[in-house]
CSV table of C-alpha atoms and ligand atoms in Angstrom, one decimal:
chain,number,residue,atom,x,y,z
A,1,UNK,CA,68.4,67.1,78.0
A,2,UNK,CA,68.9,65.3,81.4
A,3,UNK,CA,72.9,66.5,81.1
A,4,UNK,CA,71.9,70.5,80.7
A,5,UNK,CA,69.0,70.1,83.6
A,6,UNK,CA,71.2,68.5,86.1
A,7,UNK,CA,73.6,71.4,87.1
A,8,UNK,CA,70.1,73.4,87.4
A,9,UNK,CA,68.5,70.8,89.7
A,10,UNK,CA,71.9,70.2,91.6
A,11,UNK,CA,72.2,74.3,92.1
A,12,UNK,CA,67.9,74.7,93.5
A,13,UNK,CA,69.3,71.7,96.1
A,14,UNK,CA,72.2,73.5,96.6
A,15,UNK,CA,70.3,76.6,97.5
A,16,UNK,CA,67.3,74.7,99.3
A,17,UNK,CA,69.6,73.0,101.2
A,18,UNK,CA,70.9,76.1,102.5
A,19,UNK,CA,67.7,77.4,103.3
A,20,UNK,CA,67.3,74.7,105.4
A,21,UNK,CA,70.1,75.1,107.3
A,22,UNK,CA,69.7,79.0,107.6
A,23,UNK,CA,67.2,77.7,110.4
A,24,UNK,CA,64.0,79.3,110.6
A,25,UNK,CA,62.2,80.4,107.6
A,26,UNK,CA,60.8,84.1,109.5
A,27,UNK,CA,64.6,84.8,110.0
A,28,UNK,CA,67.2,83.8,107.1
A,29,UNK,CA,66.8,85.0,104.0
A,30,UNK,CA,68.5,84.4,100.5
A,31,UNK,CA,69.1,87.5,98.5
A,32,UNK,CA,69.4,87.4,94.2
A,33,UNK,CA,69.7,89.1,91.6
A,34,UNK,CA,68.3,89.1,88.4
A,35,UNK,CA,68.7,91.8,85.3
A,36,UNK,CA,72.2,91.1,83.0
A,37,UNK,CA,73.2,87.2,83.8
A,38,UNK,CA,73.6,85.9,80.5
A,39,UNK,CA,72.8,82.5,82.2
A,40,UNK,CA,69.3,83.2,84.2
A,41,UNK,CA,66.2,82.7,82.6
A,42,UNK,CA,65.0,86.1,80.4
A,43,UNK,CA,62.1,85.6,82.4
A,44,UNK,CA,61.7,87.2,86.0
A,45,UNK,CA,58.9,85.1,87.0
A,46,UNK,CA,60.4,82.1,85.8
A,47,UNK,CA,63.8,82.9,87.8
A,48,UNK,CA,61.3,82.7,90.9
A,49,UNK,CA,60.2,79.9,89.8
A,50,UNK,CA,63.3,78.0,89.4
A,51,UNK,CA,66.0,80.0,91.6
A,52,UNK,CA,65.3,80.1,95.7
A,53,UNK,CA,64.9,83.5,96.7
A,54,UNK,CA,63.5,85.0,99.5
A,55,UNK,CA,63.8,88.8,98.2
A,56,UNK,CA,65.5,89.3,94.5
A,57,UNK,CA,67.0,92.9,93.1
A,58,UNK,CA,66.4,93.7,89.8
A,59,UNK,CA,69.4,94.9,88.6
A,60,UNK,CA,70.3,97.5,88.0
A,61,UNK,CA,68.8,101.2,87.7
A,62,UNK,CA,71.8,103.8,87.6
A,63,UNK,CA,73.3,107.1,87.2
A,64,UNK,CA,71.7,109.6,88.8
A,65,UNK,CA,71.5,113.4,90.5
A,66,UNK,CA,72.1,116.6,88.9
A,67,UNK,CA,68.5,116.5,87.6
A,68,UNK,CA,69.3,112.9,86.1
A,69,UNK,CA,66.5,110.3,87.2
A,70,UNK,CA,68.2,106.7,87.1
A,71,UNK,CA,67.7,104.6,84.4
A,72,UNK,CA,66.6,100.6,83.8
A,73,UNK,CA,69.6,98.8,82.4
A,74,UNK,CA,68.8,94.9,81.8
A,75,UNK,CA,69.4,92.8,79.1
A,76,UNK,CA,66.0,90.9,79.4
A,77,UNK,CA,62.4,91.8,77.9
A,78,UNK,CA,61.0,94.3,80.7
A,79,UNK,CA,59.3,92.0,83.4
A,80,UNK,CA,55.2,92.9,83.3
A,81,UNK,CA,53.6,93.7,86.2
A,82,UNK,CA,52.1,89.8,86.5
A,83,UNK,CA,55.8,88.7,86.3
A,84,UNK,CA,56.6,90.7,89.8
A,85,UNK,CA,53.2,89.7,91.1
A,86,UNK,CA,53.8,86.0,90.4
A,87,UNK,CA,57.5,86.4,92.7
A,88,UNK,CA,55.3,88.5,95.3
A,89,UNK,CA,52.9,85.5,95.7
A,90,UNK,CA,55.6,82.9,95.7
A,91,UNK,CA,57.1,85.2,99.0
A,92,UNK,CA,59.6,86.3,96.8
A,93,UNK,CA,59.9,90.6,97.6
A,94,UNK,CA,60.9,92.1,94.6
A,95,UNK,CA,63.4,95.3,95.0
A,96,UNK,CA,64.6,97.8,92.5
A,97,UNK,CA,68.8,97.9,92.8
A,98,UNK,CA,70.0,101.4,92.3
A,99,UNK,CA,74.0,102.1,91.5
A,100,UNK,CA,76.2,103.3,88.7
A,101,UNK,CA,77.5,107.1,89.6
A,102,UNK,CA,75.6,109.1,91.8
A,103,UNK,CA,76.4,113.1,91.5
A,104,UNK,CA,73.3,114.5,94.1
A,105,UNK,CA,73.5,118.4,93.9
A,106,UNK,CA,71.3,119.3,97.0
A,107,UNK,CA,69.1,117.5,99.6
A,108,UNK,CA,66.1,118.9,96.8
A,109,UNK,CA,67.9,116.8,94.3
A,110,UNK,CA,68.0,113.5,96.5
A,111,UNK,CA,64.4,114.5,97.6
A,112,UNK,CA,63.3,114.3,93.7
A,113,UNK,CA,65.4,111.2,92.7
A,114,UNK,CA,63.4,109.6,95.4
A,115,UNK,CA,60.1,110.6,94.7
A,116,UNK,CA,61.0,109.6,90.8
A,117,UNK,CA,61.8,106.4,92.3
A,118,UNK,CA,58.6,105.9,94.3
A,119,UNK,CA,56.4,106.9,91.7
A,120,UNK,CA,58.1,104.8,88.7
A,121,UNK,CA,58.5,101.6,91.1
A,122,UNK,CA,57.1,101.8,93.9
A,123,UNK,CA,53.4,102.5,95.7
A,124,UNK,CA,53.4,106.6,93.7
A,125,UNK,CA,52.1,107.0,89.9
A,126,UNK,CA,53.3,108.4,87.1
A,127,UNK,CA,52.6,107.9,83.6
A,128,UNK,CA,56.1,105.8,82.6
A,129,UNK,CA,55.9,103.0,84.8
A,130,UNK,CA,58.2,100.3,83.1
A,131,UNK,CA,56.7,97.4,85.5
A,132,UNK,CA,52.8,98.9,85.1
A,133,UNK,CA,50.7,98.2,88.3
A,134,UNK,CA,53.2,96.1,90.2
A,135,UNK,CA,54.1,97.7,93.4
A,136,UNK,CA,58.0,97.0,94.4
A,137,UNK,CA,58.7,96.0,97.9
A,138,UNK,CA,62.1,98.1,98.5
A,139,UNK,CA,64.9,99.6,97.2
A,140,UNK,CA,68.8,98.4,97.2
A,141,UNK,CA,71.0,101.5,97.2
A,142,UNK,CA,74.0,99.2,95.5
A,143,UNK,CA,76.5,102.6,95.2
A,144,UNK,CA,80.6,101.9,95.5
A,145,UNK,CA,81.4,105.2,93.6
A,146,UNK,CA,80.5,108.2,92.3
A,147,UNK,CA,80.0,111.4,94.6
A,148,UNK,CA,78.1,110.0,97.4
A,149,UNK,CA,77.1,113.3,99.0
A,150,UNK,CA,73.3,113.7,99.4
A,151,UNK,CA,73.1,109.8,99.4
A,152,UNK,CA,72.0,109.4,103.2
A,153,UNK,CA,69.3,112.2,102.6
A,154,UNK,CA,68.5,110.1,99.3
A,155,UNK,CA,67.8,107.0,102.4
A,156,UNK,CA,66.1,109.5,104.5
A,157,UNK,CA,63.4,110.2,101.4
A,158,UNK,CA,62.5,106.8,100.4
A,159,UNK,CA,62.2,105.6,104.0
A,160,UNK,CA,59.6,108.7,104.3
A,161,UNK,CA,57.5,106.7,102.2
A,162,UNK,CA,55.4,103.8,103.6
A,163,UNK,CA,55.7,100.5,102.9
A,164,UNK,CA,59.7,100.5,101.3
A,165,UNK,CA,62.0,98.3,102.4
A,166,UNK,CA,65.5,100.2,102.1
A,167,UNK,CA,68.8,97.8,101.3
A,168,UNK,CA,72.6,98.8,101.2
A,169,UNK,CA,74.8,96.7,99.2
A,170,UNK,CA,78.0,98.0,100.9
A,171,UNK,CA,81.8,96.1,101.0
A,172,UNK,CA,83.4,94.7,103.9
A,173,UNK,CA,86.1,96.7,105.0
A,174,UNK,CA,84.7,99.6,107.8
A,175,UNK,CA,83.5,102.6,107.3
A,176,UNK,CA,82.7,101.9,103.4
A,177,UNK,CA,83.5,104.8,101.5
A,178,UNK,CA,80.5,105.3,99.9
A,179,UNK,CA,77.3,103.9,102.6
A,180,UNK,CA,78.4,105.0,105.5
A,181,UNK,CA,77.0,108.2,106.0
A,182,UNK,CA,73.8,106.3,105.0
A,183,UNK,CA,74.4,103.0,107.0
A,184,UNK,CA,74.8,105.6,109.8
A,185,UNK,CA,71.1,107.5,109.4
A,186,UNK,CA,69.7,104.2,110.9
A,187,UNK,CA,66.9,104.2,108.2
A,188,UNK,CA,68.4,101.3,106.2
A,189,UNK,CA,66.5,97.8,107.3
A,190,UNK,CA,68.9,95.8,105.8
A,191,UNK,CA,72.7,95.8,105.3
A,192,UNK,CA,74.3,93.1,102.5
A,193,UNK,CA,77.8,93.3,102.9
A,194,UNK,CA,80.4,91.6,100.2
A,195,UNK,CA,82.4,89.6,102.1
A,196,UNK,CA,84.6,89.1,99.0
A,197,UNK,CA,87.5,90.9,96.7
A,198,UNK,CA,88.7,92.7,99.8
A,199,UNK,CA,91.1,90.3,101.3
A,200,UNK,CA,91.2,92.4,104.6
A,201,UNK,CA,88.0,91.2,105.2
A,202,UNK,CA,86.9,87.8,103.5
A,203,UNK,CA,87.2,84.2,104.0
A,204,UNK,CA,90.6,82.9,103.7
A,205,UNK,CA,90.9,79.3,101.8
A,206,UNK,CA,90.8,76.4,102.9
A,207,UNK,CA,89.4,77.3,105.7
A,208,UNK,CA,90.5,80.5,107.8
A,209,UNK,CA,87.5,82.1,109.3
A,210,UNK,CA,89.1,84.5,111.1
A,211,UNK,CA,89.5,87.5,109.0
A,212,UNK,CA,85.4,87.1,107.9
A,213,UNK,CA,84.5,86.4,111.8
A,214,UNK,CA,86.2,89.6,112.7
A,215,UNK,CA,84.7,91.6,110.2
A,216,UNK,CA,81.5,90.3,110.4
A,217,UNK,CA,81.2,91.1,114.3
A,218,UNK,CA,82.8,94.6,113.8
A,219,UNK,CA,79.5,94.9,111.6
A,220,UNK,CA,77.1,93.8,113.7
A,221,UNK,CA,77.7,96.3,116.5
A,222,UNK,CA,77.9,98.9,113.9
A,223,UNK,CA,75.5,101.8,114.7
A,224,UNK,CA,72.6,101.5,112.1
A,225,UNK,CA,73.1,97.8,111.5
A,226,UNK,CA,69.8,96.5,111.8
A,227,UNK,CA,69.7,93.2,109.8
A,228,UNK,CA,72.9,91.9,108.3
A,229,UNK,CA,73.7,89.9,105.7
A,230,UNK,CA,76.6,87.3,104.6
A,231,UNK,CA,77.5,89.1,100.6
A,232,UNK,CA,79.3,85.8,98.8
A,233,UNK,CA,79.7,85.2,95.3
A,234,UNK,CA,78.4,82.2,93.6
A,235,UNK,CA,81.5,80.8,92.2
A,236,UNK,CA,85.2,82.0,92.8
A,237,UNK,CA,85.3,83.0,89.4
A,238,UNK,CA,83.0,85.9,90.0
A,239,UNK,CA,85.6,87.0,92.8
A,240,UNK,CA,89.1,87.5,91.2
A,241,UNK,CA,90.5,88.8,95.0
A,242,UNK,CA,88.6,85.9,96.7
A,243,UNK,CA,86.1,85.7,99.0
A,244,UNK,CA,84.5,82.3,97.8
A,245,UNK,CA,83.3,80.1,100.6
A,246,UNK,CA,83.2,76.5,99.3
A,247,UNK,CA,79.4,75.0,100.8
A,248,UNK,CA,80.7,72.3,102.9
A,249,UNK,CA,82.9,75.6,105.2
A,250,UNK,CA,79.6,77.7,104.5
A,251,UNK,CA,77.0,75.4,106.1
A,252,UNK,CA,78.9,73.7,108.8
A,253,UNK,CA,81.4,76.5,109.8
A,254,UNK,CA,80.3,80.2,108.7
A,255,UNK,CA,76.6,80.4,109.0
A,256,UNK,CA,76.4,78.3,112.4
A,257,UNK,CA,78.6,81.4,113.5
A,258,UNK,CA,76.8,84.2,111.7
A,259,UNK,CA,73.1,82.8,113.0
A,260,UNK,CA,74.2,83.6,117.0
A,261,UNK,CA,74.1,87.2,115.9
A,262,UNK,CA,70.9,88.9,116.5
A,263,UNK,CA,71.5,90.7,113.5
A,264,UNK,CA,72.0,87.8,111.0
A,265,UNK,CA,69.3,88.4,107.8
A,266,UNK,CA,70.8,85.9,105.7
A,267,UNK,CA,73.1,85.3,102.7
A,268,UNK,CA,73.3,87.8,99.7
A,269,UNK,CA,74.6,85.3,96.6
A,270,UNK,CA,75.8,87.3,94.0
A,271,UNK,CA,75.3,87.9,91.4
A,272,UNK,CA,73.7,84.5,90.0
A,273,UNK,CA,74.0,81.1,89.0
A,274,UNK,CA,76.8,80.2,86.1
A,275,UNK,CA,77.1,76.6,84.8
A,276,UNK,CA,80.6,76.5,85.2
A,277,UNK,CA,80.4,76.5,89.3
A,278,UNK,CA,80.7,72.7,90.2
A,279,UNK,CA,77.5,71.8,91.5
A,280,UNK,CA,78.2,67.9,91.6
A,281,UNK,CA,81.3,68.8,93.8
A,282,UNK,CA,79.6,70.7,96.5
A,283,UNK,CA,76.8,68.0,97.0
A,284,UNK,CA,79.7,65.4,97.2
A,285,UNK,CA,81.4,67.9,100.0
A,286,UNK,CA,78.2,68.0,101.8
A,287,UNK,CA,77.4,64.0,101.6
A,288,UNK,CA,80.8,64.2,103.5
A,289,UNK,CA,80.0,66.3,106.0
A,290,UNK,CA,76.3,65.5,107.0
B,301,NAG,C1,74.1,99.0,80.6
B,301,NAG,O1,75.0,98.1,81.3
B,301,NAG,C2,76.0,97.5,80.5
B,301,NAG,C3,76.7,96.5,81.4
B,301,NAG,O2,77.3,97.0,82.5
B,301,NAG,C4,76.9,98.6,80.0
B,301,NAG,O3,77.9,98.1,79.2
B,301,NAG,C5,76.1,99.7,79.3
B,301,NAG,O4,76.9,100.7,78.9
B,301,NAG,C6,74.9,100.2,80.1
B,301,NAG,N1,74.1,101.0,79.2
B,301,NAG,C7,73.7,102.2,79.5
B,301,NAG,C8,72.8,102.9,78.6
B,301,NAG,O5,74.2,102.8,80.5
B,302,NAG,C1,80.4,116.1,95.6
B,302,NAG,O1,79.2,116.8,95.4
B,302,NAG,C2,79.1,117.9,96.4
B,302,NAG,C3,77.7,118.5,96.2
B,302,NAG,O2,77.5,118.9,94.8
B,302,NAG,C4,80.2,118.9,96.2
B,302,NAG,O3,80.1,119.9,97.1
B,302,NAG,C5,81.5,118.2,96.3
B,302,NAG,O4,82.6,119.1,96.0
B,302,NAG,C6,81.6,117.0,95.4
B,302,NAG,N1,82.8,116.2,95.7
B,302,NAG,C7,83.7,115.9,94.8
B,302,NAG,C8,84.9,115.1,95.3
B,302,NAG,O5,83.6,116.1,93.7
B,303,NAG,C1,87.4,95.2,113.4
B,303,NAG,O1,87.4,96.4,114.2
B,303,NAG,C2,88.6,96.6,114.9
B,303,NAG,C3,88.4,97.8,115.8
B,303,NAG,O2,87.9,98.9,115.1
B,303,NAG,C4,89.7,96.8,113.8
B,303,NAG,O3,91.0,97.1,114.5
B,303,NAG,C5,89.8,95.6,113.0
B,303,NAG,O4,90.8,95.9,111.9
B,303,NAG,C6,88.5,95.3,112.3
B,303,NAG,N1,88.7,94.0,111.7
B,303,NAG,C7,88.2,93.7,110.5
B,303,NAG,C8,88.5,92.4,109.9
B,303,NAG,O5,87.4,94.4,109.9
């Protein structure tokens, strides 16, 4: 029992920690996501609970355009309306993640996808509402393929409705092939970038910043970049073509950096906790550098 808690305790430290070092709480903030991990709890209220998030995607809704609306695919129970609520009390925002293939027709098309969205998820009605009552605070637009045409008039239509916070989950290397149209409307608030599998882009190991530095700065002069955030994966495993920062180069090298933007958000950590990452290893790396 005290063996399968302790990588679970070791990884809310890991992310606290973090959080403390972001600096102030009204600025940084720690994106999740929560849908497929086989290793999350089933449980969306309890992964608020246990996992340090400042704003967490359900993931994911997808496919969608031609008269197709965008359908929930998790592998958890459907989270009830007190299950959002309970994240929404603990500061937690609670966004729905759209991607899969997009295939828009017509500015009409994007205008209906959106107000499916909005009613379905957000502040709207409709009959079929999968989360009941619970109001979603935004929307992440997490698109990398697919026929992106329409998708900035897609933004355009859910920032027409009040009260949505509209994401982009877009790659590091500039323009993105798929967001930038979008990016480039100015209507998104915030812009998660991955800053990993594109090794034009991404942090080099051991400890080469320059590549992530440069990138990183291209992107926060980019027009439309309002709020911008560090996209790293949890564990290199999850990154095959790299990217992983190890903690000890994260906290004392990257985000001292990134925070003297006046566009830093936060860190994106995708896509969540796995047991294999070595949690006792990064708290030894940070003993050494504190
Ligand atoms: C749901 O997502 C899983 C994992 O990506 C995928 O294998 C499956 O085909 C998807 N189901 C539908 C109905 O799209
Ligand atoms: C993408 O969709 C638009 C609108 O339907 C269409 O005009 C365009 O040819 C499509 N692009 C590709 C590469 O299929
Ligand atoms: C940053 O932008 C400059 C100028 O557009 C470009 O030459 C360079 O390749 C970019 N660097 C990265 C790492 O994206």
């Amino acid at each position: 029992m005290a063996a399968s808690l302790q990588p679970l305790f070791s990884a809310i430290t890991f992310l606290l920690l973090i959080a403390s070092l972001i600096g102030p709480s009204e600025a940084a903030g720690i994106v999740r996501y929560w849908g497929r991990g086989h290793d999350e709890p089933s449980s969306l209220a309890e992964f608020c609970r246990q996992e340090f998030a400042t704003d967490v995607n359900i993931a994911f809704l997808e496919d969608f355009g031609g008269g197709r609306m965008p359908e929930l695919n998790i592998s958890h129970p459907l989270p009830s309306a007190s299950d959002i609520e309970s994240c929404q009390k603990h500061q937690t925002k609670v966004f729905i993640s759209i991607a899969g293939q997009p295939s828009l027709s017509s500015v009409e098309d994007a205008e209906e996808v959106a107000a499916y969205v909005w009613n379905t998820y957000l502040g709207g009605k409709s009959s079929d509402r999968p989360f009941g009552k619970a109001v979603l605070d935004g929307v992440e637009l997490h698109i990398h393929s697919g026929n992106t045409t329409y998708l900035d008039d897609l933004a355009r239509a859910l920032k027409g409705y009040s009260n949505v916070i509209l994401a982009v989950a877009a790659e590091c290397p500039i323009p993105d092939p798929a967001l930038d149209t979008t990016i480039r409307t100015g209507v998104v608030d915030q812009v998660r970038v991955e800053f990993f599998d594109n090794p034009s882009c991404q942090f080099t190991p051991p400890k080469d910043t320059s590549l992530l530095f440069r990138s990183w700065d291209n992107w926060s002069d980019y027009p439309g970049v309002h709020k911008l955030y560090l996209g790293i994966p949890i564990s290199p495993t999850i990154a095959p073509e790299g990217g992983y920062i190890p903690p000890n180069e994260l906290v004392y090298h990257v985000l001292p950096y990134l925070k003297k933007s006046p566009v830093y958000g936060g860190i994106m950590v995708f896509p969540y906790l796995h047991h294999e990452v070595n949690f006792q290893s990064m708290l030894r790396s940070y003993a050494r550098a504190a």
